[in-house]
XYZ file of C-alpha atoms in Angstrom:
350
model
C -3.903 68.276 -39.179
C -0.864 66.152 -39.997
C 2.429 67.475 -41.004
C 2.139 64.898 -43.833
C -0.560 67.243 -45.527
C 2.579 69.392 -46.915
C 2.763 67.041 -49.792
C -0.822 68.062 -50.860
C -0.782 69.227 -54.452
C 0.145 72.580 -54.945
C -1.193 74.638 -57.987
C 1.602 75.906 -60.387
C 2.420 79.632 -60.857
C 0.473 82.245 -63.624
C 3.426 82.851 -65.624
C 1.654 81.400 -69.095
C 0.919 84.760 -71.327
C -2.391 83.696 -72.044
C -3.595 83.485 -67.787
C -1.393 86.517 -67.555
C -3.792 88.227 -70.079
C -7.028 86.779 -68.778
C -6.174 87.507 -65.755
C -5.547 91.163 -66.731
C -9.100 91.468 -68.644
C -10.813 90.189 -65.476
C -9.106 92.937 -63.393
C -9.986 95.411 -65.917
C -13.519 94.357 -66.044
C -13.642 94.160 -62.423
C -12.316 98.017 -62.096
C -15.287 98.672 -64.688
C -17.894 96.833 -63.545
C -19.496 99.072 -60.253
C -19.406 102.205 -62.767
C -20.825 100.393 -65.911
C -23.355 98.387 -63.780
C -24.701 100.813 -62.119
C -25.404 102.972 -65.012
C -28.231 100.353 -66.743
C -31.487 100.704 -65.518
C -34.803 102.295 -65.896
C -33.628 105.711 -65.538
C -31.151 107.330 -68.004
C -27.938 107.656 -66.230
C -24.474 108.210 -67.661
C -21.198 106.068 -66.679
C -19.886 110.439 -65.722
C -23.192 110.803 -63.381
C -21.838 107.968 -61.348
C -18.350 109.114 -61.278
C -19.666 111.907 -59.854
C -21.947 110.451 -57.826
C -18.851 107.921 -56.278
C -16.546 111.086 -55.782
C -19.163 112.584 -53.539
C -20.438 109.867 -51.433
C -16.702 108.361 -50.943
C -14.657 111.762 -51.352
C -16.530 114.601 -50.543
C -15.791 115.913 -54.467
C -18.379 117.844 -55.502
C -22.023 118.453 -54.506
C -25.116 116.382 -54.679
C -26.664 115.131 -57.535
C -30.200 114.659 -56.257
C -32.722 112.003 -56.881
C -29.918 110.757 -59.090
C -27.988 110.198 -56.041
C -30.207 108.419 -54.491
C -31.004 106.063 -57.428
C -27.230 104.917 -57.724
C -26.424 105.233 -54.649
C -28.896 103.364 -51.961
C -30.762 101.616 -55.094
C -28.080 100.491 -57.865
C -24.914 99.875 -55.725
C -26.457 97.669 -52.860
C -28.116 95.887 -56.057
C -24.875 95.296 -57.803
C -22.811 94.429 -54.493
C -25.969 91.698 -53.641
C -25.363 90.297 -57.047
C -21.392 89.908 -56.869
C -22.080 88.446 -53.317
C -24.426 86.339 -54.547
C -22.488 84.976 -57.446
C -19.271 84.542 -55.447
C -20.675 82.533 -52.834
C -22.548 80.000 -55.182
C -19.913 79.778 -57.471
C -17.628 79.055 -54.040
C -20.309 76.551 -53.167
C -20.463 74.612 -56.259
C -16.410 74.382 -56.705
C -16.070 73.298 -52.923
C -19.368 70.485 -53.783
C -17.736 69.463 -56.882
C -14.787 68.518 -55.323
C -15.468 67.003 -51.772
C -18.333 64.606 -54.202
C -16.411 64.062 -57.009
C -19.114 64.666 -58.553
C -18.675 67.342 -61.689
C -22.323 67.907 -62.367
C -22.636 69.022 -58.378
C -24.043 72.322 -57.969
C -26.140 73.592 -55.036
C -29.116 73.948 -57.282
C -28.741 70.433 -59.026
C -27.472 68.794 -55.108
C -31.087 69.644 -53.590
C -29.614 72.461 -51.581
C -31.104 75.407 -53.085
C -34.689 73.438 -53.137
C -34.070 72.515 -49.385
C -33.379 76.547 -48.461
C -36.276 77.676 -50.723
C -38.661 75.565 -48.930
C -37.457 76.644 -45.292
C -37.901 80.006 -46.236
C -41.381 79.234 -47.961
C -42.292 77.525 -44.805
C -41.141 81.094 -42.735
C -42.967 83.073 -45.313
C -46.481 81.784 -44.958
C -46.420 80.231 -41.597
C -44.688 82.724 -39.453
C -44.584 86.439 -38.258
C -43.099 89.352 -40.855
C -41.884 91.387 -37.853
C -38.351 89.202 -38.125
C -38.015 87.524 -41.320
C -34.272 89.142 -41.074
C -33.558 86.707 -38.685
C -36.245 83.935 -38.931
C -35.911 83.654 -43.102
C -31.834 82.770 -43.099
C -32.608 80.222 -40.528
C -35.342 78.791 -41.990
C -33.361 78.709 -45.471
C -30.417 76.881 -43.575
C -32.385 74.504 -41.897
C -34.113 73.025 -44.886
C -30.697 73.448 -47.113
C -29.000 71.291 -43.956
C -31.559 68.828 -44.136
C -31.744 68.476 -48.135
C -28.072 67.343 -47.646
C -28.769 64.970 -44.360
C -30.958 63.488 -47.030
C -28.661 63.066 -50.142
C -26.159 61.667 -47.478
C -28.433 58.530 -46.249
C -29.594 57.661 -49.575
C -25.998 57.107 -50.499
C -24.514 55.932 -47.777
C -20.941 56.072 -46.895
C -19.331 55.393 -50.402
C -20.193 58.626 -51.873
C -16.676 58.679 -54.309
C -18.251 55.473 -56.079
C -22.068 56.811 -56.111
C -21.602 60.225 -58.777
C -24.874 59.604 -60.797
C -26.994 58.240 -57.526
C -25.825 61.462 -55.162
C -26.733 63.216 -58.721
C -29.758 61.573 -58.676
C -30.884 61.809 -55.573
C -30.468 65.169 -55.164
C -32.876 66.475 -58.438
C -35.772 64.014 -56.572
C -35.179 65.805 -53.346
C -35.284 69.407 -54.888
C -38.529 67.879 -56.727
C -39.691 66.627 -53.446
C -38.819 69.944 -51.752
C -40.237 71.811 -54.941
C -43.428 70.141 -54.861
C -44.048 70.999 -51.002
C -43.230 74.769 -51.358
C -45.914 74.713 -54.051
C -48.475 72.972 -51.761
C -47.851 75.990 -48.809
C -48.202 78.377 -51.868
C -51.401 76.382 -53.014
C -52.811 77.401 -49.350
C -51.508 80.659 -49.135
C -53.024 84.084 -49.806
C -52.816 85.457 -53.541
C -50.648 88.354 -52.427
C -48.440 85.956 -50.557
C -48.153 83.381 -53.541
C -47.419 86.060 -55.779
C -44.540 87.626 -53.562
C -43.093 84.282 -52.971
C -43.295 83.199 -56.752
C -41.166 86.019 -57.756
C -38.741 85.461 -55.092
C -37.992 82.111 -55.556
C -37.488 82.492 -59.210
C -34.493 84.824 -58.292
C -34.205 88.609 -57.645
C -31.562 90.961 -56.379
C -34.602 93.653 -56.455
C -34.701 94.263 -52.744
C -31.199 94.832 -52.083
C -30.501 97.553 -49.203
C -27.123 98.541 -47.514
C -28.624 97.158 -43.995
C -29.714 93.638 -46.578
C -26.270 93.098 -47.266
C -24.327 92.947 -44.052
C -25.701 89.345 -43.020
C -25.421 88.150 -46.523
C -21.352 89.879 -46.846
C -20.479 88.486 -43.356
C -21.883 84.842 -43.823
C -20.318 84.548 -47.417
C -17.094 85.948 -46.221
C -16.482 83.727 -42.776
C -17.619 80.918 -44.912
C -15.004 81.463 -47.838
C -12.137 82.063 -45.277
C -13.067 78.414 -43.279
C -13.208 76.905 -47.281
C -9.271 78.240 -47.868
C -8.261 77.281 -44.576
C -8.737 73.667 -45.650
C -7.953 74.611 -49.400
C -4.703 71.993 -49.123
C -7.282 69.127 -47.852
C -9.939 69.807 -50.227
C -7.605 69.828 -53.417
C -6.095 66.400 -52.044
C -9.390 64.935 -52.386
C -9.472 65.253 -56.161
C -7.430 62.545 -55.962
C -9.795 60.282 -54.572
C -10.714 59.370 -50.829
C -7.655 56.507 -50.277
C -5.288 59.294 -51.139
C -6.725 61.813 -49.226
C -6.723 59.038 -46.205
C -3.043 58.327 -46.497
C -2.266 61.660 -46.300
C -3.694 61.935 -42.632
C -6.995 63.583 -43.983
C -10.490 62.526 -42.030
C -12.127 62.139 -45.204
C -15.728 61.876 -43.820
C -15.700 64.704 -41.150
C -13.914 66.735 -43.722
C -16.607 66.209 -46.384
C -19.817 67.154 -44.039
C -18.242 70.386 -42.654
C -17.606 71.024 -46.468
C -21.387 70.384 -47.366
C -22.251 72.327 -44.116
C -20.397 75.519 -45.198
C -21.804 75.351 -48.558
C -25.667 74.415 -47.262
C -25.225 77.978 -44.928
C -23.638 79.892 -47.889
C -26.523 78.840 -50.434
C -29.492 79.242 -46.999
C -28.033 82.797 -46.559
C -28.256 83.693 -50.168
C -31.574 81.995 -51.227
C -33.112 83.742 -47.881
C -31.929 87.396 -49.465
C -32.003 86.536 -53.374
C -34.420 83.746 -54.026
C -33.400 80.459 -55.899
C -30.686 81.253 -58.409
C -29.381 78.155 -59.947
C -26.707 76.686 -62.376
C -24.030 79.886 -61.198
C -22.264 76.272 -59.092
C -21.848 74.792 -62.150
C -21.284 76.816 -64.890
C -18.602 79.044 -63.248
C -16.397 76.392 -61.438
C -15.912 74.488 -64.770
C -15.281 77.892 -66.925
C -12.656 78.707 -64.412
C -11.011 75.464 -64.508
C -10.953 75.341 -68.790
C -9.144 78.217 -68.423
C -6.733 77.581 -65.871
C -6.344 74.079 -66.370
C -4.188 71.796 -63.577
C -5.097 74.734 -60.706
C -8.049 75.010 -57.915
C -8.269 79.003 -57.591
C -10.843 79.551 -55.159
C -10.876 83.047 -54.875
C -10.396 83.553 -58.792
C -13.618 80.991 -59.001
C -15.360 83.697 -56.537
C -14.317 86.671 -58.697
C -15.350 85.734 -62.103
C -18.651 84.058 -60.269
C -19.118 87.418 -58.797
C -18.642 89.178 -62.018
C -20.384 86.972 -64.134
C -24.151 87.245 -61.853
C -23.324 91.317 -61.820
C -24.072 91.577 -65.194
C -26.796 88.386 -65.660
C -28.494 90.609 -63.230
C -27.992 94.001 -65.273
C -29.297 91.801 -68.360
C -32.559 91.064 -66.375
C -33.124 94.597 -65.671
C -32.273 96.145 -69.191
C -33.826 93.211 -71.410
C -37.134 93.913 -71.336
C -38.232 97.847 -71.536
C -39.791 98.795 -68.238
C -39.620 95.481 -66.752
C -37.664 92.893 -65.276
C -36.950 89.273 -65.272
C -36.260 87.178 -62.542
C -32.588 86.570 -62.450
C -33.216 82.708 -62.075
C -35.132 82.222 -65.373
C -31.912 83.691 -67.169
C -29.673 80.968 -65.291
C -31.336 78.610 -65.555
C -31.621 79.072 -69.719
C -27.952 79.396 -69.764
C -27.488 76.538 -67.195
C -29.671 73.748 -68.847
C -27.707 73.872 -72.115
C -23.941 74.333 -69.999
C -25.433 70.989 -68.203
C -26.411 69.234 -71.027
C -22.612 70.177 -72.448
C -20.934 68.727 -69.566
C -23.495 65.731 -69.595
C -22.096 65.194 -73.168
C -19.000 65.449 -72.641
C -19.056 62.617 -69.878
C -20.996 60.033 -71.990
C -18.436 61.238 -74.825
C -15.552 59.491 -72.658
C -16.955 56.850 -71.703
C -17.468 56.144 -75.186
């Protein structure tokens, strides 16, 4: 890239007391969180159990705790990590979308994304051998996620700075396209297969494993890295496209590599967690009316991380003896953040 790209925008320092105090609850919380987390469930276990648990596995303090062991351990913890994983990477997704559209209502749920990767891996579920869904599933998510974008793209052409509400638009028909074609596989499906593809698509960190998250940890990680690599570029197209152009930026190639990254982050995590939506949305604009004037990235990824940790412990301890799909809690909390942010637009243009 240009040398000229050094007069990007840069964010200003955390020296206000109130981000230095946020900033020191979210730390807190985050030290909390894998103990407190993994302590809600089912099974009556203390906040001290996993202590104890954690010295053992990590230290080699003290001996082994049993079945209990085993629950927090290879049951609880992948759970939890899946879940801050999850979160972090959508929240990523739906800052980087927001930005590179100029569109604040993007989100990879609302953008036709989440409905593309849903219906690859539908299509992978009922069409295709079980023996590698490890592999075939993530691919299968990606390449309908890719091609819900190729399709937002065309239908609004090359002007996409000027075209908010028809990208907007165009992406809830394509997830309702998308939507309605999973449900006509299902329709021809077996019952058992429905039913286990129902529950996944509404959202669910239930399956999490230790092997589970290694694809999942190493896709959302590469992915994050490329994104602050071309943090400088991305923030200078807040400004609009013209700016971004004088300052040397290829504004197009730029903005489908963006929509790429965040079409493989949301494939990789719909193929492990199901359809999750809203977390694109609701945590990018949190973060920012808190830190207003600043693009943190990784703090976006933290609190987005945080924040679908304990949605996820909600499912699981709401209900006695049973849990909710992750996605039906989201998507509650996201239909009245969108219908904020909705009025808040039509409240300026007033």
């Amino acid at each position: 890239m240009p040398s000229s790209l050094a007069v990007a925008p840069k964010p200003t320092g955390w020296k206000q007391p109130l981000d230095v105090l946020l900033l020191s609850g979210l730390l807190l919380l985050g030290l909390i969180t894998p103990f407190a987390a993994t302590s809600f469930g089912a099974a009556s276990i203390t906040s001290g159990d996993v202590l104890q648990v954690f010295s053992h596995k990590i230290f080699g303090m003290g001996g082994s705790m049993g079945v209990t062991e085993r629950i927090v351990w290879e049951l609880r913890l992948p759970r939890v990590i899946l879940a801050f994983i999850a979160g972090a990477g959508l929240s990523i997704a739906g800052s980087v979308l927001q930005t590179v559209t100029r569109n604040p209502l993007a989100d990879p749920y609302l953008f036709g994304i989440s409905s593309g990767a849903s219906f690859g891996a539908v299509v992978v579920l009922t069409l295709f051998s079980q023996s590698i869904l490890w592999l075939s599933l993530p691919l299968g998510a990606f390449i309908g996620a890719s091609l819900s974008v190729l399709m937002v793209l065309s239908l609004c052409g090359r002007n996409l700075s000027t075209q908010v509400e028809r990208m907007l638009l165009s992406g809830v028909a394509i997830s309702f396209m998308f939507g309605a074609m999973a449900s006509l596989l299902l329709y021809f499906s077996s019952p058992q297969a429905a039913a286990s593809v129902l529950f996944w698509s509404l959202g669910s960190f239930a399956k999490a494993s230790w092997f589970g998250l290694i694809l999942p940890a190493i896709i959302v990680s590469v992915c994050t890295v490329i994104i602050l690599l071309f943090k400088r570029q991305i923030v200078a197209m807040r400004a609009g496209d013209e700016t971004a152009h004088t300052l040397g930026i290829n504004v197009g190639r730029l903005r489908l590599s963006m929509l790429l990254l965040c079409s493989l982050i949301t494939a990789i995590l719909v193929a492990n967690c199901g359809g999750i939506g809203f977390i694109g949305l609701m945590v990018p604009h949190t973060v920012r009316l808190l830190f207003p004037g600043r693009y943190p990235l990784l703090l976006t990824a933290a609190v987005g991380g945080l924040f679908m940790v304990w949605v996820d412990v909600l499912a699981r301890t709401l209900l006695s003896y049973q849990e909710l799909p992750v996605g039906i809690i989201t998507s509650v909390m996201g239909s009245v953040f969108f219908l904020f942010i909705l009025g808040g637009r039509s409240a300026k243009r007033i």
